[in-house]
PDB file of C-alpha atoms and ligand atoms in Angstrom:
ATOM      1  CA  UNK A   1    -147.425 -60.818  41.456  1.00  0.00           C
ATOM      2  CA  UNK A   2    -148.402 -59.027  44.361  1.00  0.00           C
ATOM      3  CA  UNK A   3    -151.861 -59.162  46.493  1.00  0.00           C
ATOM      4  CA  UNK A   4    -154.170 -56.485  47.601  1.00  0.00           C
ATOM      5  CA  UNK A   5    -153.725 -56.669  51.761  1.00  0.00           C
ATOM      6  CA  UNK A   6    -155.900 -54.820  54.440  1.00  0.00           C
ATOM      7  CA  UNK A   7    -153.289 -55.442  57.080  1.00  0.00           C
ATOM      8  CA  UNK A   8    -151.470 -57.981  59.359  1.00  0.00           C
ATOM      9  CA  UNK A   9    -151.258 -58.791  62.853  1.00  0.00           C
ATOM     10  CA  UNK A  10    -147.864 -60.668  63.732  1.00  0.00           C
ATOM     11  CA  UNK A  11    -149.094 -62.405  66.604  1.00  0.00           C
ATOM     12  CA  UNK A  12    -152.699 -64.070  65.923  1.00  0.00           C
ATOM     13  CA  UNK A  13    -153.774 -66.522  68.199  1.00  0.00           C
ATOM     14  CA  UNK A  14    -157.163 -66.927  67.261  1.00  0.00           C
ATOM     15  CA  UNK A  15    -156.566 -67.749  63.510  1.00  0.00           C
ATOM     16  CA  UNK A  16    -155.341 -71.086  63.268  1.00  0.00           C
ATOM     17  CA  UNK A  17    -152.888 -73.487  65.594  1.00  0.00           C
ATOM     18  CA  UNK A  18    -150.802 -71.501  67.982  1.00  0.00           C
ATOM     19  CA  UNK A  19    -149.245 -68.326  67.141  1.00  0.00           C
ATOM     20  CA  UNK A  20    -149.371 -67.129  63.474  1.00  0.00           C
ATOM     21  CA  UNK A  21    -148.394 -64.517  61.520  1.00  0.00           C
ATOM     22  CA  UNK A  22    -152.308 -63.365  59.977  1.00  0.00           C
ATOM     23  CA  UNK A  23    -152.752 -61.695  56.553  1.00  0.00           C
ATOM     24  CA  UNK A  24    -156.364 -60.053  55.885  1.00  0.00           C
ATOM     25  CA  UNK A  25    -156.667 -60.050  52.831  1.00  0.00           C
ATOM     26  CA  UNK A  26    -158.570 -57.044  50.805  1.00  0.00           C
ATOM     27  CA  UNK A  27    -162.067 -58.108  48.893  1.00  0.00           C
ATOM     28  CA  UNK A  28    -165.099 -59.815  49.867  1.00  0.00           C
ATOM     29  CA  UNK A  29    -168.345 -60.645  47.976  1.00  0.00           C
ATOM     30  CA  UNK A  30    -170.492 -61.661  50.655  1.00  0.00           C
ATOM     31  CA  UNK A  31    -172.170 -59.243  53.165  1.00  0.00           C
ATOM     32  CA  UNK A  32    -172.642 -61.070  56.292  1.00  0.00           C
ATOM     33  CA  UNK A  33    -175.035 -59.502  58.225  1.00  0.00           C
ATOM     34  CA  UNK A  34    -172.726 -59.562  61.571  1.00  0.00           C
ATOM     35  CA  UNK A  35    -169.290 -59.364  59.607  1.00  0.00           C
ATOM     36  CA  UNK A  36    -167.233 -57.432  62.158  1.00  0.00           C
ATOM     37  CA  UNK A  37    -164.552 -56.432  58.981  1.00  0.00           C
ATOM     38  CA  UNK A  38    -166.865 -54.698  56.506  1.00  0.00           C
ATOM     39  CA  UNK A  39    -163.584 -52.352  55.833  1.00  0.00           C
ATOM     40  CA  UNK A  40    -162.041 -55.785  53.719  1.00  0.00           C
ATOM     41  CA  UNK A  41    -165.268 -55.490  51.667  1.00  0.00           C
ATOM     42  CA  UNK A  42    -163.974 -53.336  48.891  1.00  0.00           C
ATOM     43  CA  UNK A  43    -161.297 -55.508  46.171  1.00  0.00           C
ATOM     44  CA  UNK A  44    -158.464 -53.732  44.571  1.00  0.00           C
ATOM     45  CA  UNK A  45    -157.991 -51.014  47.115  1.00  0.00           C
ATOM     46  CA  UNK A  46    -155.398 -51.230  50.285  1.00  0.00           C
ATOM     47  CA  UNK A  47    -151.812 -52.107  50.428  1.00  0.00           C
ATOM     48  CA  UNK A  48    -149.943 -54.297  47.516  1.00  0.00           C
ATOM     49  CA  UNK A  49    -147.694 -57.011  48.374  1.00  0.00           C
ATOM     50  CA  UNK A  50    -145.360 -59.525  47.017  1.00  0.00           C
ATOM     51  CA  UNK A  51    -145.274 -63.291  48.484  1.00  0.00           C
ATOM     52  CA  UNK A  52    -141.801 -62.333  49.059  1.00  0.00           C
ATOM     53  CA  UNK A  53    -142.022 -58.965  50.940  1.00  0.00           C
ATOM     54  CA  UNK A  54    -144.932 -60.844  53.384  1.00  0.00           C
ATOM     55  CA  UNK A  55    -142.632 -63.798  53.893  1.00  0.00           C
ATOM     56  CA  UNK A  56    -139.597 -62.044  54.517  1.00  0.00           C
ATOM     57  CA  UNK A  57    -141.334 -60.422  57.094  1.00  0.00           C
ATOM     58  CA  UNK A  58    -142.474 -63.689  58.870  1.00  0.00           C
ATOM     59  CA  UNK A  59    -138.759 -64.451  59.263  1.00  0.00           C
ATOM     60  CA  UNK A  60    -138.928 -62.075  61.981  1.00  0.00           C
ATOM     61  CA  UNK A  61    -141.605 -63.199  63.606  1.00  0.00           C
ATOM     62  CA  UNK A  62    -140.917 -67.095  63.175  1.00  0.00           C
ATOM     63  CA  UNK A  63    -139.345 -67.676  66.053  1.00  0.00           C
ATOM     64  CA  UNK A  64    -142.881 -67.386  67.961  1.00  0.00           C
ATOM     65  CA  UNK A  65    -144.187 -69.691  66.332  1.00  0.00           C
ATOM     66  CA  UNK A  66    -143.322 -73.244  68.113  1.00  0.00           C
ATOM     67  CA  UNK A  67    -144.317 -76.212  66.355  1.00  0.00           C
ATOM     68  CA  UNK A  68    -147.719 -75.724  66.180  1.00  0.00           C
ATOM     69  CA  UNK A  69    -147.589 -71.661  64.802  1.00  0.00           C
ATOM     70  CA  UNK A  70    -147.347 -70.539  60.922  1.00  0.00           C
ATOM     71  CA  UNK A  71    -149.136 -68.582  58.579  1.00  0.00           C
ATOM     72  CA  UNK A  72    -152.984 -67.871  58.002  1.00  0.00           C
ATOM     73  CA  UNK A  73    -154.221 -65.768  55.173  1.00  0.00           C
ATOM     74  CA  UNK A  74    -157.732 -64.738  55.985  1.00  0.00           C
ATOM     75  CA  UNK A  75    -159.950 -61.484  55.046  1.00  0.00           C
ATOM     76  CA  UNK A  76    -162.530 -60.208  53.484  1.00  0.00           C
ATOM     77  CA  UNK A  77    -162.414 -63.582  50.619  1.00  0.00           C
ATOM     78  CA  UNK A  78    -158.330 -64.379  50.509  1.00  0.00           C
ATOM     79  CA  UNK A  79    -159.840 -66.853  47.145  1.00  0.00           C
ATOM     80  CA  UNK A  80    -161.079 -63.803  45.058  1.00  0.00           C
ATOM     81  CA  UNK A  81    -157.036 -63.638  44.821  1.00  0.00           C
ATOM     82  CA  UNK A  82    -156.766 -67.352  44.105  1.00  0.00           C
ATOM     83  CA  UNK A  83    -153.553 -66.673  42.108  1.00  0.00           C
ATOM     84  CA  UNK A  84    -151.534 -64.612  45.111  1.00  0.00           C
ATOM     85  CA  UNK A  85    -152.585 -66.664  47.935  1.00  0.00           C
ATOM     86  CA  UNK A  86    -151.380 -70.232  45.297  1.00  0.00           C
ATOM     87  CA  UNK A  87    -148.346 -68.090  45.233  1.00  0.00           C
ATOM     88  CA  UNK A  88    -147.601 -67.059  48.801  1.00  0.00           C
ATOM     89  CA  UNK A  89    -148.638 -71.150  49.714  1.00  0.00           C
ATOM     90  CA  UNK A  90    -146.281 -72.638  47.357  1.00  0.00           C
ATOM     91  CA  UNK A  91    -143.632 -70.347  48.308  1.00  0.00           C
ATOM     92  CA  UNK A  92    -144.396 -70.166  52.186  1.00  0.00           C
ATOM     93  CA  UNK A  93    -144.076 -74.089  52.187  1.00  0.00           C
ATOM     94  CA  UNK A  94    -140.849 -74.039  50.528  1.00  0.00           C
ATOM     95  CA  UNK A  95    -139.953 -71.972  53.924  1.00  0.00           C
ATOM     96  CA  UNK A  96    -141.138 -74.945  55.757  1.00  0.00           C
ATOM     97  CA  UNK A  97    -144.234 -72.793  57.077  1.00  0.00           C
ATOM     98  CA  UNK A  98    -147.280 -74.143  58.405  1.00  0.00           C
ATOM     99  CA  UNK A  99    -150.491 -72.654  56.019  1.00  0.00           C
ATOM    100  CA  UNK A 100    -154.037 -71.694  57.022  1.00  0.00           C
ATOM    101  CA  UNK A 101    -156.512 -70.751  55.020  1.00  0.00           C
ATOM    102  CA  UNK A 102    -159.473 -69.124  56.830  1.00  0.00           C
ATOM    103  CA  UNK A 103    -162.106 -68.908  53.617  1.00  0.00           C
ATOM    104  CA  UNK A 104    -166.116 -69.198  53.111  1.00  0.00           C
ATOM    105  CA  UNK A 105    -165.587 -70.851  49.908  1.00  0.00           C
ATOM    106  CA  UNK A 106    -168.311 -68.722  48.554  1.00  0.00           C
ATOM    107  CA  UNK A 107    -166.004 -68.617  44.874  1.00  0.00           C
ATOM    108  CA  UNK A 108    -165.941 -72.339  44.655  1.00  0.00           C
ATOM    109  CA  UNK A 109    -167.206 -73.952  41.422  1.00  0.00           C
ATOM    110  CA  UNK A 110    -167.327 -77.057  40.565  1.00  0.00           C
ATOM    111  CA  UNK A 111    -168.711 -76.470  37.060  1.00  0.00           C
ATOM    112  CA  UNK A 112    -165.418 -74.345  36.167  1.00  0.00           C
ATOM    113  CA  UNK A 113    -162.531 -76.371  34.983  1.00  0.00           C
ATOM    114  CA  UNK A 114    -160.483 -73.315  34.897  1.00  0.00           C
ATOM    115  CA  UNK A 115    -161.274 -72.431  38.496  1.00  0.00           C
ATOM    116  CA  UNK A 116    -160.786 -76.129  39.393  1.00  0.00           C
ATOM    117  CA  UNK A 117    -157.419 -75.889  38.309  1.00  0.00           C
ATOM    118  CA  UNK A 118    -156.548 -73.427  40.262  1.00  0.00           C
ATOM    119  CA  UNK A 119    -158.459 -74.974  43.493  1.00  0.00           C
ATOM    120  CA  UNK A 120    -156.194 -78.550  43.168  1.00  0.00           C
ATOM    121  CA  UNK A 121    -153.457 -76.694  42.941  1.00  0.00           C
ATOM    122  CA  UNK A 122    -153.865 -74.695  45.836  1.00  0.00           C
ATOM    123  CA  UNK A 123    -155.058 -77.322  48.055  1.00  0.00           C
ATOM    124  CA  UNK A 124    -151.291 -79.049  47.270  1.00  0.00           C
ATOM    125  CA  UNK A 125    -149.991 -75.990  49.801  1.00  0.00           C
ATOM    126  CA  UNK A 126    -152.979 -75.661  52.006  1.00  0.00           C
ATOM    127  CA  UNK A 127    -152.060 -77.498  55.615  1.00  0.00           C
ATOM    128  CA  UNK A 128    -155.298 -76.767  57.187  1.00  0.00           C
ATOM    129  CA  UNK A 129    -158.783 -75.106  56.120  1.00  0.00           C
ATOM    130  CA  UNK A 130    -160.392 -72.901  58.332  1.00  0.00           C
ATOM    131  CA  UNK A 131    -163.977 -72.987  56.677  1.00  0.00           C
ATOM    132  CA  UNK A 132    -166.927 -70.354  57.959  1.00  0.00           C
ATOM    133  CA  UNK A 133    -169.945 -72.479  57.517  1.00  0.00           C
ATOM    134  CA  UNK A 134    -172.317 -69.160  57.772  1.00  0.00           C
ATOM    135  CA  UNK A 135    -175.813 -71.200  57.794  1.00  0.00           C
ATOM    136  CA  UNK A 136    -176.745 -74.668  56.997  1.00  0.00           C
ATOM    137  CA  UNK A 137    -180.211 -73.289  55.754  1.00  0.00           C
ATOM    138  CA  UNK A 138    -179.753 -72.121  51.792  1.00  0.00           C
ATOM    139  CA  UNK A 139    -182.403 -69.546  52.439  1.00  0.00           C
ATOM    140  CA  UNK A 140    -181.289 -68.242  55.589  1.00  0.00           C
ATOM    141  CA  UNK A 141    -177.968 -68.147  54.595  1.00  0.00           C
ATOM    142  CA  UNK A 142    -178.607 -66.078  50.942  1.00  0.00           C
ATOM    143  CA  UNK A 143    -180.772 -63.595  54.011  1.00  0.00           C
ATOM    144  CA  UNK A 144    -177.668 -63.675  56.090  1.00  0.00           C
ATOM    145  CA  UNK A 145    -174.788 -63.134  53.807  1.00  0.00           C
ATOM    146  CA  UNK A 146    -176.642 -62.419  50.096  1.00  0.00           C
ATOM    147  CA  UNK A 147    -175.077 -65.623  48.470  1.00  0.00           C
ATOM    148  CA  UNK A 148    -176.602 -68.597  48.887  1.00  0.00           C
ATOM    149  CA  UNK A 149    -174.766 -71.956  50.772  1.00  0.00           C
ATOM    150  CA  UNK A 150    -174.628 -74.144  47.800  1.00  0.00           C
ATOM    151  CA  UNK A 151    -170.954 -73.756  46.894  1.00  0.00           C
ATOM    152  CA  UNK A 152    -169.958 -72.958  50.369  1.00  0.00           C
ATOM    153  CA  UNK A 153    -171.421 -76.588  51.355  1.00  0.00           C
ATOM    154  CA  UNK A 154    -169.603 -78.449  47.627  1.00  0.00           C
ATOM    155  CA  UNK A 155    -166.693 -76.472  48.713  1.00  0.00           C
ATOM    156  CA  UNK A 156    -166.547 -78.736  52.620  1.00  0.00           C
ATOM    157  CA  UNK A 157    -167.491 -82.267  50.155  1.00  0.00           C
ATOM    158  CA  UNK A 158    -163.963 -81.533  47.876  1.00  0.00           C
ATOM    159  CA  UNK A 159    -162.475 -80.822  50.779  1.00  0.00           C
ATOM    160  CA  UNK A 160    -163.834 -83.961  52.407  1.00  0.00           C
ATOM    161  CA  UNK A 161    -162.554 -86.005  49.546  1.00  0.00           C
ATOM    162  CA  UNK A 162    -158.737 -84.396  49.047  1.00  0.00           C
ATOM    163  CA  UNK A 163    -158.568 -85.450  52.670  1.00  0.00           C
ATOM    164  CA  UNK A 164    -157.670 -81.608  53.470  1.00  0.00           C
ATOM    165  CA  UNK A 165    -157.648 -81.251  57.561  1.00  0.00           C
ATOM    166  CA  UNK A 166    -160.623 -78.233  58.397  1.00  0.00           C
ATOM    167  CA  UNK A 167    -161.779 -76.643  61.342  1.00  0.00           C
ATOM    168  CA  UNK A 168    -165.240 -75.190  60.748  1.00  0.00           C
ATOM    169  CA  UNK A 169    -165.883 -71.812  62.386  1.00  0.00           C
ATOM    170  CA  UNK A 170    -169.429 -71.161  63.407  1.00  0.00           C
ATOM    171  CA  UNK A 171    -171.026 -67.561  64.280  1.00  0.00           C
ATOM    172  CA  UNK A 172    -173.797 -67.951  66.500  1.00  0.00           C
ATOM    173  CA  UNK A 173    -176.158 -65.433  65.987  1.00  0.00           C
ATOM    174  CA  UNK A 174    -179.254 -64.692  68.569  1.00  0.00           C
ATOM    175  CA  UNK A 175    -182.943 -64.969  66.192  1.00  0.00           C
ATOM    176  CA  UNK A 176    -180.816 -66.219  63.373  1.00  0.00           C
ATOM    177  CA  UNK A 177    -178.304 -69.099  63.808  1.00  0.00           C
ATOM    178  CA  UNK A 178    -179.010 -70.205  67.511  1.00  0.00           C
ATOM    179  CA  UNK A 179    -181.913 -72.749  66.384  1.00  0.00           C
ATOM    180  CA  UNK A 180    -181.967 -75.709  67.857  1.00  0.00           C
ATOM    181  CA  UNK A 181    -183.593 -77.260  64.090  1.00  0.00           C
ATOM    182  CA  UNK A 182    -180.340 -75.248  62.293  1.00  0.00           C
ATOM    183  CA  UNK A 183    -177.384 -76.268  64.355  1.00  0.00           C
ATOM    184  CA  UNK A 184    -178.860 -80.008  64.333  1.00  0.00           C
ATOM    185  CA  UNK A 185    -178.672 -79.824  60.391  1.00  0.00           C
ATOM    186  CA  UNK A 186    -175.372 -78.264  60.439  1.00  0.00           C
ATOM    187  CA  UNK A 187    -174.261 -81.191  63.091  1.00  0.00           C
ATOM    188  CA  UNK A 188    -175.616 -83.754  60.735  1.00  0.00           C
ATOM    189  CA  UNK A 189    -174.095 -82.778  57.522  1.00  0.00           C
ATOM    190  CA  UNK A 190    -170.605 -82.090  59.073  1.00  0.00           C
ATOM    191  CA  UNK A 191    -171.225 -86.155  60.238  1.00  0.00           C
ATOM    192  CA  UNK A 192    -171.490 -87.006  56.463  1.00  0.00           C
ATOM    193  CA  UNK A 193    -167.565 -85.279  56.215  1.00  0.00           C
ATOM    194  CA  UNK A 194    -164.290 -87.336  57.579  1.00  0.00           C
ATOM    195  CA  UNK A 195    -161.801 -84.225  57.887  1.00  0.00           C
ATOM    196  CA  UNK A 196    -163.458 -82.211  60.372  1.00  0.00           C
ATOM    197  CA  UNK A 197    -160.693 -81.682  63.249  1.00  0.00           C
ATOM    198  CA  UNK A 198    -162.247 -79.145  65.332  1.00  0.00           C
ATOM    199  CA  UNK A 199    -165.051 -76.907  65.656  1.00  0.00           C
ATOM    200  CA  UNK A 200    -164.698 -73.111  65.907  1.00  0.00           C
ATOM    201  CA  UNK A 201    -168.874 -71.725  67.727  1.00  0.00           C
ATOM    202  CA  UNK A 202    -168.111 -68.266  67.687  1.00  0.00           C
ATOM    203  CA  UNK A 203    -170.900 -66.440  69.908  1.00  0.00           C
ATOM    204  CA  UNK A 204    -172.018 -63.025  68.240  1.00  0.00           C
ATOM    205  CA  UNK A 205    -170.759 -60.239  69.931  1.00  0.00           C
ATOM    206  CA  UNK A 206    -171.501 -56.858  68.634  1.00  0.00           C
ATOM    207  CA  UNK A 207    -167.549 -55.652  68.553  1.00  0.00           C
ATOM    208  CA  UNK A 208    -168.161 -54.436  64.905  1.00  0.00           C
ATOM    209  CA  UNK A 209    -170.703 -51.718  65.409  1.00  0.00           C
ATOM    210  CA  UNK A 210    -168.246 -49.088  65.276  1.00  0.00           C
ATOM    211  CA  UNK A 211    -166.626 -49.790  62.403  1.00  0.00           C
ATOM    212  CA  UNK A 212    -169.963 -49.281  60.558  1.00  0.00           C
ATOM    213  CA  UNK A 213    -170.234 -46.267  62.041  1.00  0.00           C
ATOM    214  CA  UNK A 214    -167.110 -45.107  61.084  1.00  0.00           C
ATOM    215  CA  UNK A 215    -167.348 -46.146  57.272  1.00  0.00           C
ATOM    216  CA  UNK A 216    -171.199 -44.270  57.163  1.00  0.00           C
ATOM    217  CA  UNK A 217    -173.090 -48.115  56.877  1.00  0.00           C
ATOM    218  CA  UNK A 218    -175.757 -48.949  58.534  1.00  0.00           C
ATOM    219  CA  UNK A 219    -175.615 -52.078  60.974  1.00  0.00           C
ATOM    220  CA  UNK A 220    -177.969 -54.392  60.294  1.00  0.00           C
ATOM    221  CA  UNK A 221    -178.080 -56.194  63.420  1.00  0.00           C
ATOM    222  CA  UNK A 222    -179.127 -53.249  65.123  1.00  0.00           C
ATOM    223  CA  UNK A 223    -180.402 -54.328  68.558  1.00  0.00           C
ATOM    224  CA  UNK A 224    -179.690 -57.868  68.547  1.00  0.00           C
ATOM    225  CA  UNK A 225    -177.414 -59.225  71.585  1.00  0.00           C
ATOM    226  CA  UNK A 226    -174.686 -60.755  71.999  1.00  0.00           C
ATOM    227  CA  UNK A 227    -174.511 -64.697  72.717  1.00  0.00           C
ATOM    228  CA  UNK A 228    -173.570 -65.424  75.821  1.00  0.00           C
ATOM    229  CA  UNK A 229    -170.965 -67.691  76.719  1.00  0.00           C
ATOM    230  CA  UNK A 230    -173.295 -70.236  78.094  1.00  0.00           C
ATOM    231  CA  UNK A 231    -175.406 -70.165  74.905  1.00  0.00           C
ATOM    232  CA  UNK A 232    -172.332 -70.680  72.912  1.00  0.00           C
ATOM    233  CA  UNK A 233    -171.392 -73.554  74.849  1.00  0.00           C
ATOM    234  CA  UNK A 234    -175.149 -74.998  74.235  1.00  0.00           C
ATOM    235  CA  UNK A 235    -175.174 -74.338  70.601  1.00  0.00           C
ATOM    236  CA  UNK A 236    -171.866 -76.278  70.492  1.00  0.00           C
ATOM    237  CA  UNK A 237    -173.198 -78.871  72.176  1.00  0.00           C
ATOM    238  CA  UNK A 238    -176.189 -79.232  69.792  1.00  0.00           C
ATOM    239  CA  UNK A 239    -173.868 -79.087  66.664  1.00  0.00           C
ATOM    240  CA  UNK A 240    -171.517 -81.962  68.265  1.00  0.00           C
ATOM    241  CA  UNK A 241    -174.601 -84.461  69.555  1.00  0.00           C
ATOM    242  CA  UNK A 242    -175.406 -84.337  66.028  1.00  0.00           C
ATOM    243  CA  UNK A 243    -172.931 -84.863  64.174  1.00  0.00           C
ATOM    244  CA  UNK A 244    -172.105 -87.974  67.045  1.00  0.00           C
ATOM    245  CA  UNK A 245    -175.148 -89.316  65.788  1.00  0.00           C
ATOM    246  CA  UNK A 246    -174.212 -89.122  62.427  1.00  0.00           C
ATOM    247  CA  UNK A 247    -170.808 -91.228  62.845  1.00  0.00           C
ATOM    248  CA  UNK A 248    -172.614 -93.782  65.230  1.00  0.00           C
ATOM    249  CA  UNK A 249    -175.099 -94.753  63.320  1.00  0.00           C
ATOM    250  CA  UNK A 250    -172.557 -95.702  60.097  1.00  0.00           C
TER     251      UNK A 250
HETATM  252  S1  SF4 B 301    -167.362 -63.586  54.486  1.00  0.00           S
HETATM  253 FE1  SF4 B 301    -166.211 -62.714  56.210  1.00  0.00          FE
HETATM  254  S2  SF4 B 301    -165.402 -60.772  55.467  1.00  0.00           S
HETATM  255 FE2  SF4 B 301    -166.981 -61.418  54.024  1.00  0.00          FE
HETATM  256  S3  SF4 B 301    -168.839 -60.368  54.728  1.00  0.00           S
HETATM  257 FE3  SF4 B 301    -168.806 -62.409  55.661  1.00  0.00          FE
HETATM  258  S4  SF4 B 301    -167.838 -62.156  57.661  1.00  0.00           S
HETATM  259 FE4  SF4 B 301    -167.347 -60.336  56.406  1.00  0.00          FE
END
């Protein structure tokens, strides 16, 4: 089988547990507002790979990795190709690799036993979940990214229950997602979860503009700042007195 890849970057250090080895992968139904990749957005098009020819190329980057480093498939969606990224898990832990998957969830589906299938047997090679929470609030989040939150948010509970280690990432927007009301929610319900390692606040930084330009699409977050640092350190510290509150009080 082979995957549809936008590219890879051999030494990641933002994607995951010390160095990695990062596959974007091609495909994406969402359309975040501030996505900074909107050239993943497209499925079927960019380069095909085999698990093999990906994995034989991490041999020669391996030796980076220490004991923390491995391999993180991210994208565009890396689960609208379920069926590669189960294959280039199951095969990359046979290597002994370390596996990340960065993912919104947004294809989860409870109410799919077929789908289901394929999610349990996934999670068998998945070491660690990086999961983009995008916006506690349903209806801000279907304005944000034009799907709404609900499997996103089942998607962190099965998690929560096969025990899976995640990190939630969290891109805090100016007008949008830094709200003191919205990063208290998100707080709270990431208190109700007991696999939550570490939290990811991403401030918004408008790094992405250009790439819009460059593909003829319009940026929708014309005008609108970047967080600064100190903001992203207060939003953090919203999210985490929250969720504190949360575990104390059980
Ligand atoms: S889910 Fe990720 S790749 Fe897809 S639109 Fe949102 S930010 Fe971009």
């Amino acid at each position: 089988m082979k995957g549809y890849v936008h590219s890879i970057e051999t030494f990641g250090t933002v994607d995951g547990p010390g160095t990695r080895y990062v596959v974007f992968m091609q495909g994406c139904p969402m359309r975040c507002k501030y996505c900074h990749n909107p050239d993943t957005w497209i499925p079927n098009t960019g380069k095909q790979k085999s698990a093999e020819e990906i994995l034989d190329d991490c041999e020669r980057y391996k030796a980076f990795w220490g004991k923390d480093g491995g391999l993180t498939v991210t994208g565009g969606e890396p689960l609208l190709q379920i069926d590669f990224i189960t294959e280039l898990f199951e095969k990359a832990r046979e290597r002994g690799y370390h596996t990340c998957l960065d993912t919104s969830g947004i294809i989860f589906n409870e109410n799919n036993p077929a789908l289901m299938e394929k999610f349990d047997r996934l999670m068998k090679s998945v070491c660690l979940v990086l999961l983009d929470i995008k916006h506690i609030d349903a209806e801000e989040h279907k304005k944000l990214t034009t799907h709404s939150n609900e499997q996103i948010l089942a998607f962190a509970r099965y998690l929560d229950k096969k025990n899976i280690d995640v990190w939630i990432r969290h891109v805090v927007v100016p007008g949008i997602t830094f709200n003191e009301e919205y990063l208290t929610k998100l707080g709270e319900f990431l208190g109700t979860l007991n696999n939550i390692k570490a939290l990811d606040v991403l401030p918004y930084h408008t790094m992405g503009v250009v790439k819009y330009e460059n593909l003829g699409y319009d940026y929708p977050l014309k005008g609108v700042e970047a967080l600064t640092t100190e903001q992203g350190h207060e939003a953090r510290e919203i999210i985490r007195a929250a969720y504190h509150r949360v575990k104390d009080a059980k």
